[in-house]
Every structure is written in structure tokens, then in C-alpha cells.
XYZ file of C-alpha atoms in Angstrom:
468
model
C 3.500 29.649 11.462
C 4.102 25.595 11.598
C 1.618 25.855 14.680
C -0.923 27.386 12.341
C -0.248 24.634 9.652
C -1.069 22.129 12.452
C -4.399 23.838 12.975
C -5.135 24.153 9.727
C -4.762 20.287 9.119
C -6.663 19.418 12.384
C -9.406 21.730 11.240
C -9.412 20.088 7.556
C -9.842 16.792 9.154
C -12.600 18.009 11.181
C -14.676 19.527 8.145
C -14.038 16.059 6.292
C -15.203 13.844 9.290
C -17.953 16.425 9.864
C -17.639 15.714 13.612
C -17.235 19.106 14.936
C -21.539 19.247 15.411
C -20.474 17.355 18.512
C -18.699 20.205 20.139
C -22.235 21.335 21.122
C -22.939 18.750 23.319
C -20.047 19.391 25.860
C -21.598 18.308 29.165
C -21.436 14.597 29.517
C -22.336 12.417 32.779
C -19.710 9.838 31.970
C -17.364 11.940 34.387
C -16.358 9.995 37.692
C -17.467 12.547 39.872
C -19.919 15.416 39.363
C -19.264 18.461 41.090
C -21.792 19.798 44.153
C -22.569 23.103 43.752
C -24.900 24.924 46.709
C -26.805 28.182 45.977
C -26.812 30.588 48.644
C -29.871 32.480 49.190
C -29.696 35.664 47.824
C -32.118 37.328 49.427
C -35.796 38.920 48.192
C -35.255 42.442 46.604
C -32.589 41.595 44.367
C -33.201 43.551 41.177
C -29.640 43.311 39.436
C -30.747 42.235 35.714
C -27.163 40.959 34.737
C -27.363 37.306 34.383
C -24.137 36.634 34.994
C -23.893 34.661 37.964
C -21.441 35.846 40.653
C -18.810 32.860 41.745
C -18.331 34.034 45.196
C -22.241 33.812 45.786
C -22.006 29.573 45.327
C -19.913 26.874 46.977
C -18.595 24.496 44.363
C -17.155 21.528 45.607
C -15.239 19.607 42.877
C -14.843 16.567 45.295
C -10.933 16.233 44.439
C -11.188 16.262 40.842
C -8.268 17.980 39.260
C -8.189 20.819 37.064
C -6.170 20.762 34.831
C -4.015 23.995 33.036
C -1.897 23.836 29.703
C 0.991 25.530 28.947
C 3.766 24.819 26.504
C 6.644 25.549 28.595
C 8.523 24.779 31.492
C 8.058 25.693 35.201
C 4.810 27.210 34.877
C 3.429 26.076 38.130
C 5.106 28.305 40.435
C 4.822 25.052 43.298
C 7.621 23.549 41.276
C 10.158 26.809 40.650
C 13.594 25.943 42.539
C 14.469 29.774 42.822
C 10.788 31.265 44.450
C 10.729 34.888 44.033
C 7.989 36.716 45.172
C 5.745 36.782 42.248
C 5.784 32.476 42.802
C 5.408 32.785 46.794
C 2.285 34.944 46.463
C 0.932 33.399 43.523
C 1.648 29.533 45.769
C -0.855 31.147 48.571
C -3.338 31.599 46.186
C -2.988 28.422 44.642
C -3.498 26.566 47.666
C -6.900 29.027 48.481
C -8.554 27.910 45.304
C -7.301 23.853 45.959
C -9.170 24.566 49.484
C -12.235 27.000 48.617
C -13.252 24.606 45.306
C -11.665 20.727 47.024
C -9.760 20.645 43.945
C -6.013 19.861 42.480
C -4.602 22.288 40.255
C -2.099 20.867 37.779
C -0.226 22.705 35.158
C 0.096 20.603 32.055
C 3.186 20.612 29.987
C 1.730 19.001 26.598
C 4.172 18.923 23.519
C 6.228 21.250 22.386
C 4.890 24.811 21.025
C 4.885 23.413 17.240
C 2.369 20.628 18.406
C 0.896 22.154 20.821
C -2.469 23.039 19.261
C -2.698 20.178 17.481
C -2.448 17.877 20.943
C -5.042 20.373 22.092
C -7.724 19.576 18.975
C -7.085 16.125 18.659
C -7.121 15.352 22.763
C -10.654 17.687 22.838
C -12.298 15.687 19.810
C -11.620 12.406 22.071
C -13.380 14.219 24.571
C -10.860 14.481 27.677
C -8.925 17.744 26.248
C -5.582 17.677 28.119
C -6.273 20.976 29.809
C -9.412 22.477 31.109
C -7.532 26.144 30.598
C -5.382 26.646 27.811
C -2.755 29.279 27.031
C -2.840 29.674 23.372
C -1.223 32.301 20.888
C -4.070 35.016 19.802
C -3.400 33.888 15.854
C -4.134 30.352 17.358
C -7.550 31.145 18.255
C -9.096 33.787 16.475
C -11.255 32.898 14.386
C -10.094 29.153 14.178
C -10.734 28.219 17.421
C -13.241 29.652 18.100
C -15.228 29.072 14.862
C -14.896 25.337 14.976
C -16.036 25.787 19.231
C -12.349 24.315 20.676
C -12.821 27.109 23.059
C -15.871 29.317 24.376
C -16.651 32.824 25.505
C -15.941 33.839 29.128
C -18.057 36.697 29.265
C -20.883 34.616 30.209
C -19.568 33.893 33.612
C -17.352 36.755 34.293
C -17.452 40.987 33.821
C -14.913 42.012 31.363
C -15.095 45.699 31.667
C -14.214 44.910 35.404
C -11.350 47.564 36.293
C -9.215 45.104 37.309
C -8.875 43.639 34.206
C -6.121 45.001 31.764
C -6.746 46.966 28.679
C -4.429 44.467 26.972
C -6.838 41.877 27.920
C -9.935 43.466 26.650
C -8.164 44.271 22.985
C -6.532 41.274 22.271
C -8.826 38.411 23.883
C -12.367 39.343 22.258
C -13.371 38.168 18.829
C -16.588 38.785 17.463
C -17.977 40.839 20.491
C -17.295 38.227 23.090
C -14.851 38.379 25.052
C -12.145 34.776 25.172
C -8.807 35.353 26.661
C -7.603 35.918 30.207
C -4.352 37.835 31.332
C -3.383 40.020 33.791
C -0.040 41.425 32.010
C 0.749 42.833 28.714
C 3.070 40.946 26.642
C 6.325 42.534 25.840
C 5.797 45.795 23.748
C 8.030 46.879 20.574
C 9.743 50.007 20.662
C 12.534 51.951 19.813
C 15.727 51.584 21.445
C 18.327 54.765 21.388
C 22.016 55.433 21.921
C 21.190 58.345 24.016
C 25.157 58.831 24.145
C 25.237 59.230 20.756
C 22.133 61.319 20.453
C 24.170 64.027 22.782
C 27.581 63.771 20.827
C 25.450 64.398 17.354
C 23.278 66.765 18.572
C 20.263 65.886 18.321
C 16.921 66.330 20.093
C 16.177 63.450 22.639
C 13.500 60.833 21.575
C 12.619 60.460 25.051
C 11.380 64.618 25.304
C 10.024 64.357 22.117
C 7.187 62.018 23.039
C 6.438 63.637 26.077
C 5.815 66.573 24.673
C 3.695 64.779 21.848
C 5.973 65.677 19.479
C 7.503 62.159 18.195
C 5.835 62.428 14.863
C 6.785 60.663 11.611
C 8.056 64.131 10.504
C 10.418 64.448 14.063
C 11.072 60.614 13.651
C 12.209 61.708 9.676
C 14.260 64.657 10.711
C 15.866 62.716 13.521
C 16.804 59.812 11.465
C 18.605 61.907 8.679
C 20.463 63.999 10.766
C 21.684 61.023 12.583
C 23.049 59.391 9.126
C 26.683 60.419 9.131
C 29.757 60.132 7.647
C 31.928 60.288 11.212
C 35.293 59.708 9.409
C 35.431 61.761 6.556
C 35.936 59.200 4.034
C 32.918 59.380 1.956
C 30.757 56.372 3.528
C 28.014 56.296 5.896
C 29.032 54.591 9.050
C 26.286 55.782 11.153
C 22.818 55.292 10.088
C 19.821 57.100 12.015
C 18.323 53.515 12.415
C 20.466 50.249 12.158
C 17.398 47.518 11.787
C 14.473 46.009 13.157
C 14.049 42.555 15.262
C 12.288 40.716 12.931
C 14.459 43.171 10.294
C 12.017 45.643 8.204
C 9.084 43.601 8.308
C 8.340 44.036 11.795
C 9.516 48.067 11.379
C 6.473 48.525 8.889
C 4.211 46.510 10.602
C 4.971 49.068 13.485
C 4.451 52.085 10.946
C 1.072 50.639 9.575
C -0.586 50.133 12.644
C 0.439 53.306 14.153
C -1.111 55.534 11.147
C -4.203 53.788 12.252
C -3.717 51.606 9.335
C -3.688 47.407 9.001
C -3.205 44.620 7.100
C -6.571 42.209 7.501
C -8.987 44.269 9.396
C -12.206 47.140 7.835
C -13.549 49.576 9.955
C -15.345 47.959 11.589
C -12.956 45.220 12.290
C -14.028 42.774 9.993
C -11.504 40.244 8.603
C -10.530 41.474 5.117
C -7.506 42.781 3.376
C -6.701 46.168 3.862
C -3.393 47.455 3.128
C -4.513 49.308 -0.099
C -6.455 51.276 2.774
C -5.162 55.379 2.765
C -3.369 54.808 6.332
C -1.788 51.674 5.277
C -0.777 52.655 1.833
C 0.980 56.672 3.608
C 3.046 53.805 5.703
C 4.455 51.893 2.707
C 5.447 54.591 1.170
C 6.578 56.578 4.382
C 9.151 53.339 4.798
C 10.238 53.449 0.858
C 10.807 56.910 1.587
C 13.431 56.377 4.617
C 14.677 53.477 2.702
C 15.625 54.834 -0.989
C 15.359 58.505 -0.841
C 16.753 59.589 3.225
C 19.030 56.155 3.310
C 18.269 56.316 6.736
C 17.844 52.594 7.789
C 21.534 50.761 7.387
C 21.725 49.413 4.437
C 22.274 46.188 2.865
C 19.704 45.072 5.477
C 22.055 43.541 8.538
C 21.278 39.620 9.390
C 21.358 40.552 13.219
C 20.621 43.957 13.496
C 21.002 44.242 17.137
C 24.815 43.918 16.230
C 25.138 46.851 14.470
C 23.337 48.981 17.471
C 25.740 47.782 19.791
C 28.752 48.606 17.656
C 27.716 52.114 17.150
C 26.470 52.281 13.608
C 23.302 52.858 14.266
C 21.558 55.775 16.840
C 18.041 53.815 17.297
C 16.897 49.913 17.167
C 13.477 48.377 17.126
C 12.928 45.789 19.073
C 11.139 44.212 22.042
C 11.617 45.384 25.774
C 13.097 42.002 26.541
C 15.984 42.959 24.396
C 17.255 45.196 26.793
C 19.380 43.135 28.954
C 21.636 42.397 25.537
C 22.271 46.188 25.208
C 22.943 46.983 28.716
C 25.512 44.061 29.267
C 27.206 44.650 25.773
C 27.157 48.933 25.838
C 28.853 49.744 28.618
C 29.862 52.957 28.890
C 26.685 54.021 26.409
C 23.510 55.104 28.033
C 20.531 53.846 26.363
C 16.420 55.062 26.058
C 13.604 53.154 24.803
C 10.680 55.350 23.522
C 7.323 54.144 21.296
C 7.162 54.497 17.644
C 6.297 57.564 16.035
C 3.086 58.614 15.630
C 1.888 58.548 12.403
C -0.209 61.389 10.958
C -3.322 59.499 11.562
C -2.972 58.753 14.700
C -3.769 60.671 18.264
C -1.819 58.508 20.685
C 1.281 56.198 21.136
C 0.713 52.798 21.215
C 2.870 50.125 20.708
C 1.620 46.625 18.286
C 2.685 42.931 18.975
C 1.439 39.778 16.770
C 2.505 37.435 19.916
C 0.118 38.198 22.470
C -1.219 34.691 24.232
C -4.219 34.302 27.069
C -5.692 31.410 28.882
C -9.098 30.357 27.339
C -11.294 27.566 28.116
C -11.866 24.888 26.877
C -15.191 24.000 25.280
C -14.824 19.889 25.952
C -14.260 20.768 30.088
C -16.344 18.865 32.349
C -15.849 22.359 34.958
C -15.603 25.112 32.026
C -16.840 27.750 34.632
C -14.992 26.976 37.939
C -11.804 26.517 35.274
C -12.422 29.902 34.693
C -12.812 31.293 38.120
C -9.788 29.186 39.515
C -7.701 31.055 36.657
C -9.032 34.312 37.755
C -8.434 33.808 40.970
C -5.037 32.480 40.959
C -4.187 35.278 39.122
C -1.942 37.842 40.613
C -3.072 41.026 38.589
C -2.379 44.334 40.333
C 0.280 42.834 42.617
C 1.360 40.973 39.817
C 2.230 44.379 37.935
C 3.606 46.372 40.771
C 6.312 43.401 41.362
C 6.978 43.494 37.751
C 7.335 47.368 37.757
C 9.621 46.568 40.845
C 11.874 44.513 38.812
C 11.326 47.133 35.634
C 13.457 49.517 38.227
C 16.421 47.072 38.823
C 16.626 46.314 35.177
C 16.073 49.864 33.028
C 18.760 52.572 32.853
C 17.216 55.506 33.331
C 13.762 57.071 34.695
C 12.627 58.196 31.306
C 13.187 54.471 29.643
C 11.307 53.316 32.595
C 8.455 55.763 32.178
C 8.158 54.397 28.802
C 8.021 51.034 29.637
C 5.314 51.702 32.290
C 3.377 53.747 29.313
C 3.511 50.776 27.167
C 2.127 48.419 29.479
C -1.242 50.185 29.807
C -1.093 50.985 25.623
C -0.699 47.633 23.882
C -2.833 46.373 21.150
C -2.632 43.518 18.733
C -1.743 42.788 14.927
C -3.460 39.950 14.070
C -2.939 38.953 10.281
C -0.360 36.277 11.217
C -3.230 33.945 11.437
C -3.868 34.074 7.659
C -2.014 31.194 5.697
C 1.344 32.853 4.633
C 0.064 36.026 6.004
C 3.599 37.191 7.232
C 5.084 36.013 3.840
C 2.982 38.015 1.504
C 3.511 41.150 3.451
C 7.496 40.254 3.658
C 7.036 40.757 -0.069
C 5.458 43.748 0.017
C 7.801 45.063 2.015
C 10.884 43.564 0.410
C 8.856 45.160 -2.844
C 9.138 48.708 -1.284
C 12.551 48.966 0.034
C 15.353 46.663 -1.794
C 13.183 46.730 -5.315
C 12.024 50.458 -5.240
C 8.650 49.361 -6.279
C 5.485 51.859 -5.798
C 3.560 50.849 -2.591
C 0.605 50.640 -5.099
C 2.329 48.086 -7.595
C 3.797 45.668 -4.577
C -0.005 45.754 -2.920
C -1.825 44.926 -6.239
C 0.941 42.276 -6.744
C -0.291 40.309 -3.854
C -3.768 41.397 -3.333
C -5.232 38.303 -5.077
C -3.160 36.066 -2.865
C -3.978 37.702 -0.168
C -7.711 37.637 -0.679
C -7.664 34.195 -1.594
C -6.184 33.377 1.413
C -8.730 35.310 3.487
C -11.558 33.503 1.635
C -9.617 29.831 2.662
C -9.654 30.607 6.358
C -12.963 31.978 6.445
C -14.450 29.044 4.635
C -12.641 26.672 6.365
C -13.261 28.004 9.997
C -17.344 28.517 9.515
């Protein structure tokens, strides 16, 4: 969130200085050189009505200008990677393709660190040489901020979105406002539910994994599972194995998971407006579905562990939550255990699996580039996408336990879709009350939402206002 406070200054300034009118005027002829760009001759008897303009049907010769691409971490241009695997050899080839097709540089732009990064990006674009002509920014970054005060500008106009070769992912996350913004070819990491399927076998109890293939990894199933996991091993009295031992990002993140799949959320109508909506049916059966594990089934370890990933490696817990990266911890510190990794349950609402992430991030364009459009198609077109996926599948195979984990993770990559309140000032705060409300203070899911509705609302109404 201190990258959102950043924007949220930058964007105050801007409404003070009233400068942002000049976002409009983009194209300048102060630039050194000005790209050539030939029309073919399409031929008579063309009647194909879309106007968007297809790149491969004009030569555009940038005459060695560079383009420039912004990241926030290190050894993003594949050119530079000591190691070269061969995601960075084939995406090198097509590097060099675009540098020859367009008579261009591409250089990937390391610009402050992630907690300044958008900041760097406003402040460099209102100078009018933004330090990137493609940007990779965090979803909550640009929606509607952004995007409202025209940092960055819709794609759609020079590509085809609903293209197959596009991702889902990319589709869901990356449009605002029925444009589409962001490019990607992968999914980010999904959140699931991790599972000691060793200890699933010594209790017992039904596999997660042949649950949800079967459809059948319901709330009730994910219920029934969970209390019949919570054991007393020893015999002397206590607990010592709960049916789930925690959550990355600890219970938060676990009802976040249970909102969104009972169809519920926490900012967005029906028709995907920004507006609070947890006191919405779906949302509201969630809360009360995770007060119910919490104080009545004692199913989630309690008091609430610091690390909970701890406690699922030492054995007092049959499932986790977490992210698919956090797989590597569990298979070099459980050996001897097998593990699975399935989606969340689905909630009553809800027809399919699908797992939710708040961290999804795209390239976008820049609305202050000199070469918004052949930014774009470079992107695209250095791109790996389908090769891109099958390598990482390929990798998937040397990393994952089993075939069934793996079949999940392949689900998940093609069912990924975006919570996106974390862009409201202390969005993730409020809720962590709500939340903390439900569980630890047995308060009514009713009671903790009208306790922070106002808030909530309020804070709506500032980013709204302030991102016209």
C-alpha cells in the first residue's frame, strides 16, 4: 500500500496544479527523430469495417530511437541473464527481430525501487519524457488512478483483445471501464490450498484432489473435511491437529478467497461498478461461513500462528493456503510427506473453481510516449505466449509432486481472476477488521460490516473524486 500512498500524493499534486489537461496533447514534434512509417497498399475490395489497423500491414522505421520498457526489478531483459534458460534464449531471438523489423533499441528500464516506482513514473511523464514507453505496473496501481488522470491509455485501439492467443487472465484483469489496458501472456501465481496428502490417508479422509474433480469440493465437503481432520492425536485432551493451520497473508487472505468464490466481493455491484459491497448476500454467507469454522468447528489453528506455513510443515495442520510459489518450501522441508494443491471450495453461489489474486501486474503504455503504438506491438511481439506457457508447464513437471497437484496447477492457470479493492485507501485494513471482527471477537458478520461501512464508503467517494 506505500506505492498507492505515492500515487495518491502525485495525483493530489496534479489536481492542485491542474496540469493533468495536458495529458491530452501527447504527440509533440520536439522529438529528435520522427519515425517513417510506409503504408502498404492494401488492395481494392477490402471491406473489413474494424478500424483497427493491422501492424504487420505497415513498415515503421523508428530510425534507431530506443524504446524504452520499465520494470521494477532486476534482470528483466533476458540479453543480460548470466544463467540463459530457454525461456531467455527464445525470448533474445525475438528481441533482436523487433530491434531489426522496427530499426529500434529495446532497453529494459530499472527505475526505483517498487515503493517509488509509480511515483518516478507520474512525475517523469508530467515532464514529458516518461522513463518508459511500456510500463509494468500492479493492477491496484492503475485502475482507476491511472487511468482516470490519462498516465496510461487503452490498447484496444491498436490491437484485438479477444484474439485467442491472448490469455483469459489478461482479458479479466487488464480492462477497466470496457477498454481493454494491460498486456500479459501468463497468469500470475494462483492461491490455493495446499494438503498433507500423507496425513489425509493416515486420518481417513476423502482426498481434496478427487473431490474437485468430481465437482464435489463444496463449502459443505470443505466443512466436513476440515472437522474431521481436527484431532486430538495424543489423547491428552488438546487439539494438535487442526483441519487447516493458516493462511499466507493469515485469515485475511483465507476470506478474501471465500468471498470471491461465493461470487461475492468487497468494492464491486453487478455490474462491476466501484462501490462497497460486502453487505451483498454472497459476501455476507462468506463472513459468516469463516466465523463459523472459526468459533463454532475450531477448525482453523488457533491463536492465529505468525508464520503459518510453520505449523503445516510440522504436522499440525492437514491443509494450507497459500500461493503456488510456496511449494518449493514444503517440498524441501516435508520429506517423507506427500503433498496436493487443489482450488478453494466452491461456495454455494458459485458454478466453477477459480482461484483470486490482488497482485496481478501487466505492461501498459504509456500515454506521454512519442511511439505509444509500435511500444505496444514491440511488447506483443517480444512476447513469448504459448511457448512461453508450455516451457513453464515444462518446469511445472520438474517442480510438482504428483500428477494431480500438477493438473491443478495447469487448471488454475487458465481460471484466474482478480480482487481489486486493494486500490482503495486502507482498503486491506478495513476488511482486516472485519475479519479480525468475525473470528477472534465473535462479532455478527452484520455488526463488523456496518462498523466499517461508513469508512469504507468514504473512502470510495475519496478515490473516485480524486481520480475524475
Amino acid at each position: 500500500m506505500k506505492a498507492f500512498k505515492l500515487v495518491s500524493c502525485v495525483i493530489t499534486l496534479i489536481l492542485i496544479m491542474g496540469v493533468i489537461g495536458c495529458s491530452k496533447g501527447t504527440e509533440t514534434t520536439s522529438q529528435p527523430t520522427q519515425p517513417v512509417v510506409q503504408q502498404e497498399d492494401k488492395g481494392k475490395g477490402n471491406d473489413n469495417a474494424n478500424t483497427q489497423e493491422d501492424q504487420s500491414e505497415k513498415k515503421v522505421d523508428l530510425n534507431g530511437q530506443t524504446i524504452k520498457i520499465g520494470v521494477w526489478w532486476d534482470d528483466s531483459d533476458p540479453r543480460t541473464v548470466k544463467e540463459k534458460g530457454p525461456a531467455e534464449e527464445a525470448q533474445i531471438k525475438l528481441i533482436e527481430a523487433a530491434e531489426a523489423k522496427y530499426n529500434c533499441k529495446i532497453e529494459f528500464v530499472k527505475f526505483g525501487d517498487y515503493g517509488k516506482y509509480v511515483e518516478n513514473f507520474t512525475v517523469t511523464s508530467l515532464s514529458g519524457e516518461p522513463f518508459a514507453d511500456i510500463v509494468r505496473l500492479e493492477l491496484f496501481w492503475a485502475f482507476p488512478q491511472l487511468v482516470n488522470k490519462e498516465f496510461i491509455q487503452p490498447i484496444d485501439q491498436w490491437i484485438d483483445a479477444s484474439d485467442p492467443k491472448y490469455i483469459d487472465w489478461m482479458r479479466a484483469g487488464g480492462s477497466f471501464k470496457g477498454h481493454q489496458y494491460g498486456m500479459v501472456d501468463s497468469a500470475p501465481s494462483p492461491y490455493g490450498i495446499f494438503y498433507n496428502k500423507t496425513l489425509v490417508q493416515k486420518l481417513g479422509l476423502e482426498d481434496p484432489y478427487e473431490l474437485q474433480q468430481k465437482g464435489e469440493w463444496t463449502w459443505d465437503k470443505f466443512r466436513e473435511f476440515s472437522k474431521k481432520a481436527t484431532q486430538d492425536t495424543n489423547g491428552d485432551g488438546k487439539t494438535d491437529v487442526w483441519g487447516l493451520a493458516g493462511a499466507y497473508g493469515k485469515l485475511k487472505a483465507l476470506t478474501e478467497q471465500m468471498v470471491y468464490t461465493n461470487k461475492g466481493a468487497v468494492d464491486k455491484d453487478e455490474n462491476g461498478d466501484i462501490k462497497f459491497s460486502l453487505n451483498g448476500p454472497n459476501a455476507v454467507e462468506a463472513l459468516q461461513y469463516v466465523s463459523d469454522l472459526f468459533n463454532v468447528d475450531k477448525s482453523i489453528q488457533q491463536p492465529i500462528p505468525d508464520d503459518a506455513s510453520k505449523e503445516f510443515i510440522a504436522g499440525k495442520g492437514v491443509m494450507y493456503a497459500g500461493f503456488s510459489w510456496e511449494l518449493s518450501n514444503f517440498t524441501d522441508n516435508m520429506k517423507g510427506q506427500e503433498l496436493g494443491y487443489v482450488f478453494f471450495p466452491k461456495g454455494p453461489k458459485a458454478d466453477k473453481y477459480v482461484s483470486y489474486t490482488p497482485f496481478g501486474n501487466m505492461w501498459m503504455v504509456s500515454k506521454y510516449s512519442k511511439n505509444a503504438e509500435t511500444a505496444l506491438h514491440i511488447i506483443d511481439e517480444i512476447s513469448l505466449n504459448e511457448e512461453g506457457r508450455k516451457l513453464s508447464e515444462e518446469s511445472w513437471q520438474q517442480s510438482y509432486p504428483n500428477k494431480e497437484s500438477m493438473d491443478t496447477r495447469k487448471q488454475m492457470a487458465s481460471s484466474i481472476d482478480y480482487i481489486s479493492y486493494y486500490a482503495i485507501p486502507d482498503g486491506e485494513k478495513l476488511f482486516e477488521g472485519i475479519v479480525k471482527d468475525i473470528t477472534e471477537g465473535k462479532v455478527s458478520p452484520a455488526t463488523a460490516i456496518d462498523k466499517v461501512k461508513p469508512q469504507f464508503e468514504a473512502n470510495i467517494k475519496k478515490l473516485l473524486e480524486e481520480n475524475k
